[in-house]
CSV table of C-alpha atoms and ligand atoms in Angstrom, one decimal:
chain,number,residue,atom,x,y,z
G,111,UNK,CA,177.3,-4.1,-145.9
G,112,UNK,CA,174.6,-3.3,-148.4
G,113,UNK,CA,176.2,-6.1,-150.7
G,114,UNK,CA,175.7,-8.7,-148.4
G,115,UNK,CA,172.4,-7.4,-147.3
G,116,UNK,CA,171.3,-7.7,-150.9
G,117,UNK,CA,172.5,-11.4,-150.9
G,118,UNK,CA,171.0,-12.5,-147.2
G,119,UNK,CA,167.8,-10.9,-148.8
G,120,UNK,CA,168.1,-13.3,-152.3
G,121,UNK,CA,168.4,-16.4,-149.8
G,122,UNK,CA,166.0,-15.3,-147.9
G,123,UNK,CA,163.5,-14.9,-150.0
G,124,UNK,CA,164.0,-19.0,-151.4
G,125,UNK,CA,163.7,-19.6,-147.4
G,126,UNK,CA,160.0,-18.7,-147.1
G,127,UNK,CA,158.9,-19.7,-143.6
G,128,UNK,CA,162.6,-21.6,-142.8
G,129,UNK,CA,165.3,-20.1,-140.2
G,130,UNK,CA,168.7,-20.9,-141.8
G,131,UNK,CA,172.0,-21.0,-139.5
G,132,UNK,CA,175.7,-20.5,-140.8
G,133,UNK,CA,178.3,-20.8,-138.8
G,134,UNK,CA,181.7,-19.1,-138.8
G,135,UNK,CA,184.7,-21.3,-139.5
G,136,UNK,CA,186.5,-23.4,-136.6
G,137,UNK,CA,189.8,-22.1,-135.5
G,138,UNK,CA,192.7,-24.5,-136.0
G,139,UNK,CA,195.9,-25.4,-133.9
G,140,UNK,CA,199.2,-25.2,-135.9
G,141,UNK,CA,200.9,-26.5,-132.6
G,142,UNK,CA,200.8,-26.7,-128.9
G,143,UNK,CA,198.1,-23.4,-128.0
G,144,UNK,CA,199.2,-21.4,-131.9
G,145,UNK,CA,196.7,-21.4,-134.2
G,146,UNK,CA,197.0,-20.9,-137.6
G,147,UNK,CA,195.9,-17.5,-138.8
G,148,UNK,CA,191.8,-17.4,-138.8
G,149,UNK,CA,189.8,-17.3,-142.1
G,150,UNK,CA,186.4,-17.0,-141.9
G,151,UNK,CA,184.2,-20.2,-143.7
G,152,UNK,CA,183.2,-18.9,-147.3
G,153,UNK,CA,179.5,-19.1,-146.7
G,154,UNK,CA,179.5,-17.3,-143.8
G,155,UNK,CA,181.6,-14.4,-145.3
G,156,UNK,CA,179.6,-14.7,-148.4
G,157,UNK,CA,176.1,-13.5,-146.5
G,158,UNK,CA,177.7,-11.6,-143.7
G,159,UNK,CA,181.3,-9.9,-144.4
G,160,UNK,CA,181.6,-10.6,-140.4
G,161,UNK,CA,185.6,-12.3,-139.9
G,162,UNK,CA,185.7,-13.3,-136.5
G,163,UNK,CA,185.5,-16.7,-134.9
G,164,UNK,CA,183.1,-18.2,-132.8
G,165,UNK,CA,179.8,-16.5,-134.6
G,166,UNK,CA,176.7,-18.0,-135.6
G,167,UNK,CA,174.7,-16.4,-138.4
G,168,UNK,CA,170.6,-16.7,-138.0
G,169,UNK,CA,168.3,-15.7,-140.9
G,170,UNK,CA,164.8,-16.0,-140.0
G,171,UNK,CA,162.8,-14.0,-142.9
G,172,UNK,CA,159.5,-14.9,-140.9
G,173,UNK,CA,160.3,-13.3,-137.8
G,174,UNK,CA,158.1,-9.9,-136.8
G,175,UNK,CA,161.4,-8.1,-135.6
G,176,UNK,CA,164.9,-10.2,-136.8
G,177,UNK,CA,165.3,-11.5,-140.0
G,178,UNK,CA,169.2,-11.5,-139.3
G,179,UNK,CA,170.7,-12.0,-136.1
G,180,UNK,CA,174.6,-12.3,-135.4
G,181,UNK,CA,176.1,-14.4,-132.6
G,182,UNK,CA,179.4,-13.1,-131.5
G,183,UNK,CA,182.0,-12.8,-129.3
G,184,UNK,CA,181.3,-10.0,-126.5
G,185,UNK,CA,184.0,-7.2,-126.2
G,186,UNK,CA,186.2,-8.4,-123.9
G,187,UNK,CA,189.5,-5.7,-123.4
G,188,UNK,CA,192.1,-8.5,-121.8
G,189,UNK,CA,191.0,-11.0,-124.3
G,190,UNK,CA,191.5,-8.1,-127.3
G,191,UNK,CA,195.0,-7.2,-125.5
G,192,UNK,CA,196.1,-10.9,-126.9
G,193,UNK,CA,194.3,-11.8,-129.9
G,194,UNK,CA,192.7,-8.2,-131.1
G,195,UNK,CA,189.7,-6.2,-131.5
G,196,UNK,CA,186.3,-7.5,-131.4
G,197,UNK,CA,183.4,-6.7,-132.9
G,198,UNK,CA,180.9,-7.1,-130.1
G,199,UNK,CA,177.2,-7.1,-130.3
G,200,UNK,CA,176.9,-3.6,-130.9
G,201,UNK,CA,178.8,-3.5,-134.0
G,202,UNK,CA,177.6,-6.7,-135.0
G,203,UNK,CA,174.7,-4.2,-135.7
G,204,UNK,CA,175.8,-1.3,-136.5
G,205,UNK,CA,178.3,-2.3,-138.9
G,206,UNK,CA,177.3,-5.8,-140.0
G,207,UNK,CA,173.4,-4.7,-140.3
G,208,UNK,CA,171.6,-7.5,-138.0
G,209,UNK,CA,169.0,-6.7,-136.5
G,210,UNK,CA,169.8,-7.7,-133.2
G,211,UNK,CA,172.7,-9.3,-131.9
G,212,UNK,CA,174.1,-11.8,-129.0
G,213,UNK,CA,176.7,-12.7,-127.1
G,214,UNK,CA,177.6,-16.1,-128.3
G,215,UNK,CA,177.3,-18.0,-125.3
G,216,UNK,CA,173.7,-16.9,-125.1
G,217,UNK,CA,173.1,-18.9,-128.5
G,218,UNK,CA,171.1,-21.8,-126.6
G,219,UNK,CA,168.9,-19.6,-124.8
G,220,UNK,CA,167.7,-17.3,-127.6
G,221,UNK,CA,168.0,-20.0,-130.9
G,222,UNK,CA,164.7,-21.3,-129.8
G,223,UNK,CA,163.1,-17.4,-130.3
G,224,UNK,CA,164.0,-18.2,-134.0
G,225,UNK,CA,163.1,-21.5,-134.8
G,226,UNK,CA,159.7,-22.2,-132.5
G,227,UNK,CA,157.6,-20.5,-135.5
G,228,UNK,CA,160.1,-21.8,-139.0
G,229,UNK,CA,158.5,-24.7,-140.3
G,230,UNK,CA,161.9,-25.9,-141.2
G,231,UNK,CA,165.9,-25.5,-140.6
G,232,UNK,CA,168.5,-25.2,-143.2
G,233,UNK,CA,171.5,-25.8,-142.2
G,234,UNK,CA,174.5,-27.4,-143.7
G,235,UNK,CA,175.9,-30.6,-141.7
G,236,UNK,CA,179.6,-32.1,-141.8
G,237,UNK,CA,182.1,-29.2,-141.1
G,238,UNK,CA,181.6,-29.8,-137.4
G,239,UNK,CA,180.3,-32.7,-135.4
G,240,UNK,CA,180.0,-30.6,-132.1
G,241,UNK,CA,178.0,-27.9,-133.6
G,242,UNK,CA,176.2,-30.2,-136.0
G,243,UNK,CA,174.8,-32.1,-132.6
G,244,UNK,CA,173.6,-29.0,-130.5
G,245,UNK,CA,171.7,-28.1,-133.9
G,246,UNK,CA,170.5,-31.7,-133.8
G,247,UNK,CA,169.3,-31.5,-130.3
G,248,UNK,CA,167.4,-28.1,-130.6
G,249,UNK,CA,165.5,-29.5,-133.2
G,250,UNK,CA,164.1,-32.5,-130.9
G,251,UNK,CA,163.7,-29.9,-128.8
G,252,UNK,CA,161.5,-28.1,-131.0
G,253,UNK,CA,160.2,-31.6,-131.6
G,254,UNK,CA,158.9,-32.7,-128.4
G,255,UNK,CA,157.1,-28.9,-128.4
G,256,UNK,CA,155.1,-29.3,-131.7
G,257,UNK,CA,152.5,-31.5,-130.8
G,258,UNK,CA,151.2,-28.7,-128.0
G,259,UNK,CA,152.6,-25.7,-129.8
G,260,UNK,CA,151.7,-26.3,-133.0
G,261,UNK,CA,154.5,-24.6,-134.4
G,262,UNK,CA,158.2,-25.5,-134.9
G,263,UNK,CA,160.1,-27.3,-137.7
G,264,UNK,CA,159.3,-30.7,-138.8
G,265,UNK,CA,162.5,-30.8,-141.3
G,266,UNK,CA,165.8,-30.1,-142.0
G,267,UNK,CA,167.2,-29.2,-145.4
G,268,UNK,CA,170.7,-28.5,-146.8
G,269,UNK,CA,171.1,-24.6,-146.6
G,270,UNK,CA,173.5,-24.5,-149.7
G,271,UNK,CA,171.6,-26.7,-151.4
G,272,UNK,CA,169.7,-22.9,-151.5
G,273,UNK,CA,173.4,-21.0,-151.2
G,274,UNK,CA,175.4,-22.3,-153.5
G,275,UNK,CA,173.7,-20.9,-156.5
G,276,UNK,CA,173.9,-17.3,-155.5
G,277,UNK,CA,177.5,-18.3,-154.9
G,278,UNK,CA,178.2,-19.5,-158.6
G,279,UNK,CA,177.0,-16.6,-160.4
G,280,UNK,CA,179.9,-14.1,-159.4
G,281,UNK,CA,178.8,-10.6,-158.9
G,282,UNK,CA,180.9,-7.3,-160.9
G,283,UNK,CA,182.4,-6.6,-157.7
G,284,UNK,CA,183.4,-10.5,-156.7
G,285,UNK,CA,185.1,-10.5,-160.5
G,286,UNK,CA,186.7,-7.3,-159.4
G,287,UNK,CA,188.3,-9.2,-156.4
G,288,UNK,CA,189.1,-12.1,-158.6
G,289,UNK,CA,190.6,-10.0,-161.6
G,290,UNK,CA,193.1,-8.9,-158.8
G,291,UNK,CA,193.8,-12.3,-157.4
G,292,UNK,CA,194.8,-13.3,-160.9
G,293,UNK,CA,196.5,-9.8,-161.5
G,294,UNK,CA,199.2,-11.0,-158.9
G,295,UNK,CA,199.4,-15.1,-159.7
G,296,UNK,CA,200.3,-13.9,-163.2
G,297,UNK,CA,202.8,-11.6,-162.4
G,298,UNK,CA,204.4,-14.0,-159.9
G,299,UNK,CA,204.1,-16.7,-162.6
G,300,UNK,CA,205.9,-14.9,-165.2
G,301,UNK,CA,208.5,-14.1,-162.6
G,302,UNK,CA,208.7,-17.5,-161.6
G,303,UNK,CA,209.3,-18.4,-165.3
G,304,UNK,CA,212.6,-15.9,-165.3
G,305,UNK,CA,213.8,-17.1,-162.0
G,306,UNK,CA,214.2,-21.2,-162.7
G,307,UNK,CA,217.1,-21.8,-163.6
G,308,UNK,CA,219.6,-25.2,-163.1
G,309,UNK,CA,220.8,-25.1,-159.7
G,310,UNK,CA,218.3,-23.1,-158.0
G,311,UNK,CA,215.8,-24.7,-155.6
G,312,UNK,CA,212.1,-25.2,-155.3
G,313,UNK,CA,211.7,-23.2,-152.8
G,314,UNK,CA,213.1,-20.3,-153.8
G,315,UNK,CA,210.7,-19.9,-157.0
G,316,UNK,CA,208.0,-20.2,-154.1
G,317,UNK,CA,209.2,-18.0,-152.1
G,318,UNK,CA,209.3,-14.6,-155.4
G,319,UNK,CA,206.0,-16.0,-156.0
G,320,UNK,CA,204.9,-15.7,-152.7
G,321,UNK,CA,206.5,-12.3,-152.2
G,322,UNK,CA,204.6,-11.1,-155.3
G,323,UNK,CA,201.1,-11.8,-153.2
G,324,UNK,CA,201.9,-10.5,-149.8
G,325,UNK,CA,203.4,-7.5,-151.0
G,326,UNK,CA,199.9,-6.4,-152.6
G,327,UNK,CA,198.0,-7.2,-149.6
G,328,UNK,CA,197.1,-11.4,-150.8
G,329,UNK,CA,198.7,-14.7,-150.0
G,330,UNK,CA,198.7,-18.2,-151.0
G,331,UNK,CA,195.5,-19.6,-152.2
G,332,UNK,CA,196.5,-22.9,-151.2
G,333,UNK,CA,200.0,-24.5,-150.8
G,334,UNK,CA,201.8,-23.4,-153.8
G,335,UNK,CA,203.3,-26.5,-155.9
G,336,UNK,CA,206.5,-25.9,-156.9
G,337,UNK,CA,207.3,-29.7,-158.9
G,338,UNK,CA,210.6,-30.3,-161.1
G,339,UNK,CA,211.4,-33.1,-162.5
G,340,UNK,CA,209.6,-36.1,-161.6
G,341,UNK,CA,207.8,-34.6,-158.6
G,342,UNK,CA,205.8,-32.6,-161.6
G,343,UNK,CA,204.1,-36.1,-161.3
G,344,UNK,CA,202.5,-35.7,-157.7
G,345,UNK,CA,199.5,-33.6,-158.1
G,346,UNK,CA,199.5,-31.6,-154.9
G,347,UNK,CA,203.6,-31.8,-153.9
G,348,UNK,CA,204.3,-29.0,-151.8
G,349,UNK,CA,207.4,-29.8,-150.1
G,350,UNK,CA,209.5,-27.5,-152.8
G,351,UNK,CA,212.8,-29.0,-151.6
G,352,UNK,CA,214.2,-30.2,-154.7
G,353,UNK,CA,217.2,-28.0,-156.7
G,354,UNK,CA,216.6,-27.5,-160.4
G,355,UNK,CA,218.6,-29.6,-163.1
G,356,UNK,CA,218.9,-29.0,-166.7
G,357,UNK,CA,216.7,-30.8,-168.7
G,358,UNK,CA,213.8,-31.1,-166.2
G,359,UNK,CA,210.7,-29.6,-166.2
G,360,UNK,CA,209.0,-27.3,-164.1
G,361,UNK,CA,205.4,-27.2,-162.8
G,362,UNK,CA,204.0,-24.5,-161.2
G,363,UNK,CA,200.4,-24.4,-159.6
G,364,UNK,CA,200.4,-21.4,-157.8
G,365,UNK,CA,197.8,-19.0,-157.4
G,366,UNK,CA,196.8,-15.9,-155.1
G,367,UNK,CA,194.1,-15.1,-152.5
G,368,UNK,CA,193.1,-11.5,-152.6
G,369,UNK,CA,190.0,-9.9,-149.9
G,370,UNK,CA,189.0,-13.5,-150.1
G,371,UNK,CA,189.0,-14.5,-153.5
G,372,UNK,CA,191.5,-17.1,-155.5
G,373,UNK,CA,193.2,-17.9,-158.5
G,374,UNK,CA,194.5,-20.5,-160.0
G,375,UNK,CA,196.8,-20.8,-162.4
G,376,UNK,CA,199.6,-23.7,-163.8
G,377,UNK,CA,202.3,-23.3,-166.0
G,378,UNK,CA,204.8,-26.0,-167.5
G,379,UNK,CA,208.3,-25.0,-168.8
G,380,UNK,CA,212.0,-26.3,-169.3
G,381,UNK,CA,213.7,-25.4,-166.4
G,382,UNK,CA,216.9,-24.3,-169.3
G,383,UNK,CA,214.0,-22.9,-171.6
G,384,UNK,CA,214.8,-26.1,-173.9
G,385,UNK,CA,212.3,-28.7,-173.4
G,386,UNK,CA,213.2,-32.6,-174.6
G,387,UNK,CA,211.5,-33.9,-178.1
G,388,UNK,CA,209.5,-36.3,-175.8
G,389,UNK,CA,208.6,-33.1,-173.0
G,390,UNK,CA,207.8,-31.0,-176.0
G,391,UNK,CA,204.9,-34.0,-177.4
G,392,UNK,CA,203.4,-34.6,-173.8
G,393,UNK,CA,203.5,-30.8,-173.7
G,394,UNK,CA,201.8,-30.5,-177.0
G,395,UNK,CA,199.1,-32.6,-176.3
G,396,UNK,CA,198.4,-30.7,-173.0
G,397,UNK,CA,197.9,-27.6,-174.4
G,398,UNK,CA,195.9,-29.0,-177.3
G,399,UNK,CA,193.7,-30.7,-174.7
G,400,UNK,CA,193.2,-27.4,-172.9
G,401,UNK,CA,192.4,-25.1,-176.0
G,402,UNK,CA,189.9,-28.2,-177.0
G,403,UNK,CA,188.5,-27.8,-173.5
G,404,UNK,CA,188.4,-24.1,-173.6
G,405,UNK,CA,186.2,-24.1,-176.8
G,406,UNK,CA,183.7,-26.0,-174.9
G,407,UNK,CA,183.4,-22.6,-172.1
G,408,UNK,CA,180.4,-21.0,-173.6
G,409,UNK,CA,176.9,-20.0,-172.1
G,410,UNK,CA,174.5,-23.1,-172.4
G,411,UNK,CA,176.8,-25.6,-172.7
G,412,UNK,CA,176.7,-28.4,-170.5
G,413,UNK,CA,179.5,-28.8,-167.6
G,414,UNK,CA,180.9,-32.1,-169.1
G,415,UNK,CA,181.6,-31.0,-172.4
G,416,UNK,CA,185.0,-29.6,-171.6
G,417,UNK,CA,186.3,-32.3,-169.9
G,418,UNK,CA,184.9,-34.9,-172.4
G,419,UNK,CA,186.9,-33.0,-175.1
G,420,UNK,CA,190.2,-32.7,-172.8
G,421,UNK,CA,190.2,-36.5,-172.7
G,422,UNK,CA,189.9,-37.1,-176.2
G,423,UNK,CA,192.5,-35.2,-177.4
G,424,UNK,CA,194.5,-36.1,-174.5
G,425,UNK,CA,193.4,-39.9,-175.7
G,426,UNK,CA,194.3,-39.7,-179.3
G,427,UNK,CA,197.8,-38.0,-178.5
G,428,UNK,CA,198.6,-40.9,-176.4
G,429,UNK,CA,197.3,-42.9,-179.0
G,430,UNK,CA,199.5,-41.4,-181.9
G,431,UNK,CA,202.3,-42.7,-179.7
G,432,UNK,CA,201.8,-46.0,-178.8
G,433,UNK,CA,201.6,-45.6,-174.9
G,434,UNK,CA,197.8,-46.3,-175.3
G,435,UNK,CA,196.6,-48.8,-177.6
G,436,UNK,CA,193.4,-50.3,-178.6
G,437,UNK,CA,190.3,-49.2,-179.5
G,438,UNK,CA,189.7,-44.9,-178.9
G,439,UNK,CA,186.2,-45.2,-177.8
G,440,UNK,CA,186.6,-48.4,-175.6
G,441,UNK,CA,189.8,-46.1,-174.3
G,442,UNK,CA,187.7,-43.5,-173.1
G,443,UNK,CA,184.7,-46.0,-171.8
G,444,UNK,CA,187.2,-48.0,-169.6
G,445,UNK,CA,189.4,-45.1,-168.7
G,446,UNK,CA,192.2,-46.5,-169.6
G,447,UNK,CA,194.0,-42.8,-169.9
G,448,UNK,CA,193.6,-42.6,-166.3
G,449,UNK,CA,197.0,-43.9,-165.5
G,450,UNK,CA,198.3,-41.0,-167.3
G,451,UNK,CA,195.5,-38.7,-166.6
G,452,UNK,CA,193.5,-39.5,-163.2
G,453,UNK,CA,191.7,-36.1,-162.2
G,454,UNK,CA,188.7,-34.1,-163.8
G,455,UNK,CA,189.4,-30.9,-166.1
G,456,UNK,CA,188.2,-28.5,-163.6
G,457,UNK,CA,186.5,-27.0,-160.9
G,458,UNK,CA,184.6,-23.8,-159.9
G,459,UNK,CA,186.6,-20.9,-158.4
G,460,UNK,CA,186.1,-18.1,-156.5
G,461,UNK,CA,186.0,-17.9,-152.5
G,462,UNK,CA,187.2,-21.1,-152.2
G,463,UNK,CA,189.9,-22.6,-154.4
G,464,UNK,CA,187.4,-25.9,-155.2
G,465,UNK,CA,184.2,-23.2,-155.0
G,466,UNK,CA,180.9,-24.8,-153.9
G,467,UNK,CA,178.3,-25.3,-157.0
G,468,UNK,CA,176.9,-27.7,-159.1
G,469,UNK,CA,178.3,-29.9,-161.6
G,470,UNK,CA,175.3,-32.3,-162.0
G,471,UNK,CA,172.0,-31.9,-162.3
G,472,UNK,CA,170.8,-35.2,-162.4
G,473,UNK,CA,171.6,-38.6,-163.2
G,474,UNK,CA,172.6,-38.3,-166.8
G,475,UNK,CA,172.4,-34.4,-166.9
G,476,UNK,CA,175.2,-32.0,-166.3
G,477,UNK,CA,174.8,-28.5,-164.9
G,478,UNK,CA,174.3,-26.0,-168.2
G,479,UNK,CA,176.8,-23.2,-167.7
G,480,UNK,CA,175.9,-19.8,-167.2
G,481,UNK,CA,177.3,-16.0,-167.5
G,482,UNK,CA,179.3,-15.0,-164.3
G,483,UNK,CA,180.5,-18.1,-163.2
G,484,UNK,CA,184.6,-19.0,-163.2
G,485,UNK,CA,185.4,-22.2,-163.7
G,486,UNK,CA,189.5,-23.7,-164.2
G,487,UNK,CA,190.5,-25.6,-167.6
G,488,UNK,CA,193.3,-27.8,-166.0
G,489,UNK,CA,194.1,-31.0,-168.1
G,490,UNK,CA,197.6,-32.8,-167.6
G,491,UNK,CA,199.5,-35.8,-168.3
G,492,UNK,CA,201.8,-37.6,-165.7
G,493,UNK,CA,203.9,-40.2,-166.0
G,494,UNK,CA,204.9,-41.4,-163.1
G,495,UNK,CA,207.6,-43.3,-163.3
G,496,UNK,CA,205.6,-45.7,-160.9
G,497,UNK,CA,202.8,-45.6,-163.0
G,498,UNK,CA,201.1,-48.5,-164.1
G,499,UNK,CA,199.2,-48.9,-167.4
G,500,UNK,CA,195.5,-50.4,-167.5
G,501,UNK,CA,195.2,-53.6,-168.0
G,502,UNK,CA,196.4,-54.5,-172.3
G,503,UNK,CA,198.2,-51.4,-172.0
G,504,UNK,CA,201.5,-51.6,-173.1
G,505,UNK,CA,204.3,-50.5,-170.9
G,506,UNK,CA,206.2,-47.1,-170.5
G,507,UNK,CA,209.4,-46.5,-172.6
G,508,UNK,CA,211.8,-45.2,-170.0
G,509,UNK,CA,212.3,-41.9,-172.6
G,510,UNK,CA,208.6,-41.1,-171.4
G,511,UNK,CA,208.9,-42.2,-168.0
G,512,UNK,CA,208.8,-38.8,-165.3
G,513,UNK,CA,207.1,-36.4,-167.8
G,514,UNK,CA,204.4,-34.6,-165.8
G,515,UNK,CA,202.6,-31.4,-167.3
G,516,UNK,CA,199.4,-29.5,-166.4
G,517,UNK,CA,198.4,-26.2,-168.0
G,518,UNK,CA,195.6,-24.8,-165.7
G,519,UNK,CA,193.8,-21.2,-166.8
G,520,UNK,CA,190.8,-19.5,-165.0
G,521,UNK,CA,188.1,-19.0,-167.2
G,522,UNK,CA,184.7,-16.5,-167.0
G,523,UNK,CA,181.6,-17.6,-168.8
G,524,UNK,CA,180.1,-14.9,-170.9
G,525,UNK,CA,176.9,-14.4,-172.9
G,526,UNK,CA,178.9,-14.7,-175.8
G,527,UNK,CA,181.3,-17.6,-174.9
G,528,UNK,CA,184.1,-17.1,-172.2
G,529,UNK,CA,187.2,-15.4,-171.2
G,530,UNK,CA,190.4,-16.5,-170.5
G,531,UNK,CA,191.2,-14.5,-167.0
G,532,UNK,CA,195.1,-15.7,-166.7
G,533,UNK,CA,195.4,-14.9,-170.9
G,534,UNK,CA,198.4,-12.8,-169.1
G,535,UNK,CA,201.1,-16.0,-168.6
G,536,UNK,CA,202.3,-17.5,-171.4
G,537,UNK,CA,201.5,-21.3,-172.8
G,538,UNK,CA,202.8,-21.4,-176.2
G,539,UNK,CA,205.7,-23.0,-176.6
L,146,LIG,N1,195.9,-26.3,-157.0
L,146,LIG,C1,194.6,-26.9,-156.8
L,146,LIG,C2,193.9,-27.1,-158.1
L,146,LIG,O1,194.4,-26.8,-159.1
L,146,LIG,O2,192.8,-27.5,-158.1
L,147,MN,MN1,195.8,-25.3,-159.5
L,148,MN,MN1,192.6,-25.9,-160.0
């Protein structure tokens, strides 16, 4: 509680005479009337640790008596008999710390006590068109009331624009949470590395990895991709159907969700543990490209840089090949590498997989990065055997042709440069 007091208090005080509104995630049908189990939005977990449904979050640092107030579900016993406990309004304050609380069907009548006075909303727009319209009409409401009242906002301005930032710094105890999550994909990674063998399926290297995370209390971070062969090609495949064959090559993105927070991790390896002299070049290159873009993880260095020197060195390997051709800088200009390389190096992580924060700062300026924030090195090389080259590009020896590897670690920025957090599976050769 006191931990996400402390952050509701760091928003708050960037809010000035705002009221900001969070909402908690929508529920979602897996079929017929079953859902799919809940998970509160990241945001909303982030400043409240509250994981119900159908809640609305209201910080109003202006206001004489509530600066927080939580809009929940009222106790209800049949409803709990079916679907379990509920917090209710009074434990909304006694164990979530707002100052007062509501049912959430009251949230129309009593919004208005928090906004009338707030010279402006933040609130974050897209995840919900219903919601995103009764916030819409409550502020023409508060509107039409200005010109005798005086009060009431007269904008609205992106709350994570203000969020987002707190979020990208991780705090000792969030990196606590991650270490863990990591913990468990690297064990289930080097067990997945044992396991593959000729003959076995997809699926069943999924589901030891997947064992590995639910039997320590996680579970998937996101569908785990499980790719031999040429399905390694298909950035996010997830059906894990195939059965293994000598000579392919297995990629594995798998990583774990643990008290909220993810992982990441990939790993490419010869399903027989002897990798082709044409898997073993693309492979090369790969993890060349990742150590180049690793080097560039260091406090005060812009976002870009990483990436920019993944491409390069995934460039000139193509290059030293023949399957690119041309000039290197003109390459990179054009993008011709993107048949064979189409997605960026990277991404934040943390309570989501893809975590919120910002790249760019500016047209031509990238985000500088900082200690505490957790970032994932991820270059690759696929190709497809439906891939087509850019245009003068020549076209794909058929010994090339169904090669995909991605090496993908999870990285901490520190004061003195960075730390590998998944160090703990194997990439060498
Ligand atoms: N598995 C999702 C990602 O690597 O971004
Ligand atoms: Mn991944
Ligand atoms: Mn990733």
């Amino acid at each position: 509680m006191e931990q996400h007091r402390q952050r509701r208090e760091k928003l708050m005080s960037k809010i000035g005479s705002g009221t900001a509104i969070f909402r908690s995630a929508p529920t979602a049908v897996m079929h017929n009337d079953v859902e799919y189990n809940f998970r509160q939005d990241s945001d909303f977990f982030y400043l409240t640790g509250f994981d119900e449904p159908e809640a609305v979050a209201v910080l109003a640092p202006h206001h004489e008596e509530h600066q927080f107030v939580l809009f929940v579900r009222p106790k209800d016993l049949a409803k709990e008999t079916w679907s379990g406990l509920r917090s209710g309004v009074d434990l909304a304050k006694e164990k979530y710390g707002a100052d007062e609380a509501y049912p959430i069907n009251e949230l129309d009548e009593k919004l208005p006590l928090y906004l009338n006075k707030a010279d402006r909303i933040y609130y974050h727009f897209g995840r919900d068109r219903g919601f995103d319209a009764k916030i819409l009409a409550h502020w023409q409401r508060q509107l039409k009331q200005y010109p005798k009242r005086g009060t009431g906002p007269i904008a609205i301005e992106d709350a994570n624009m203000l969020l987002w930032p707190l979020r990208s710094i991780k705090e000792p105890e969030e990196l606590n949470l991650m270490r863990r999550a990591v913990e468990l994909a690297v064990e289930a990674h080097n067990l997945a590395r044992e396991m593959a063998a000729p003959g076995r399926y997809e699926y069943e290297i999924q589901a030891e990895m997947e064992r590995i995370f639910r039997l320590n209390g996680g579970s998937p971070a996101y569908p785990s991709i499980v790719a031999s062969g040429e399905n390694a090609c298909i950035l996010h495949y997830v059906e894990n159907t195939r059965q293994m064959q000598a000579g392919d090559l297995l990629l594995i993105d798998a990583g774990c969700c643990y008290n909220y927070y993810n992982s990441d991790i990939t790993r490419t390896f010869a399903v027989g543990g002897q990798m082709s002299a044409e898997q073993k070049t693309i492979y090369e290159i790969v993890l060349e490209a990742q150590k180049q873009a690793i080097a560039q993880v260091k406090s005060g260095n812009a976002y870009n840089l990483n990436h920019d020197a993944a491409v390069r060195t995934i460039v000139e390997g193509l290059m030293d090949l023949g399957l690119l051709q041309g000039d290197i800088e003109e390459i990179i200009k054009e993008e011709k590498y993107k048949p064979f390389y189409m997605h960026r190096t990277g991404h934040w992580l943390g309570l989501d997989v893809h975590d919120p924060g910002p790249y760019k700062i500016a047209e031509d300026s990238w985000h500088i990065l900082q200690p505490g924030q957790v970032l994932t090195i991820e270059p690759g090389i696929y190709i497809s055997p439906h891939l087509k080259p850019a245009e003068d590009q020549p076209e794909i020896p058929d010994r090339w042709q169904g090669i995909g590897v991605r090496i993908e670690d999870d990285v901490l920025v520190t004061v003195e440069g960075c730390e590998v957090l998944t160090a703990g599976v194997p990439k060498e050769l």
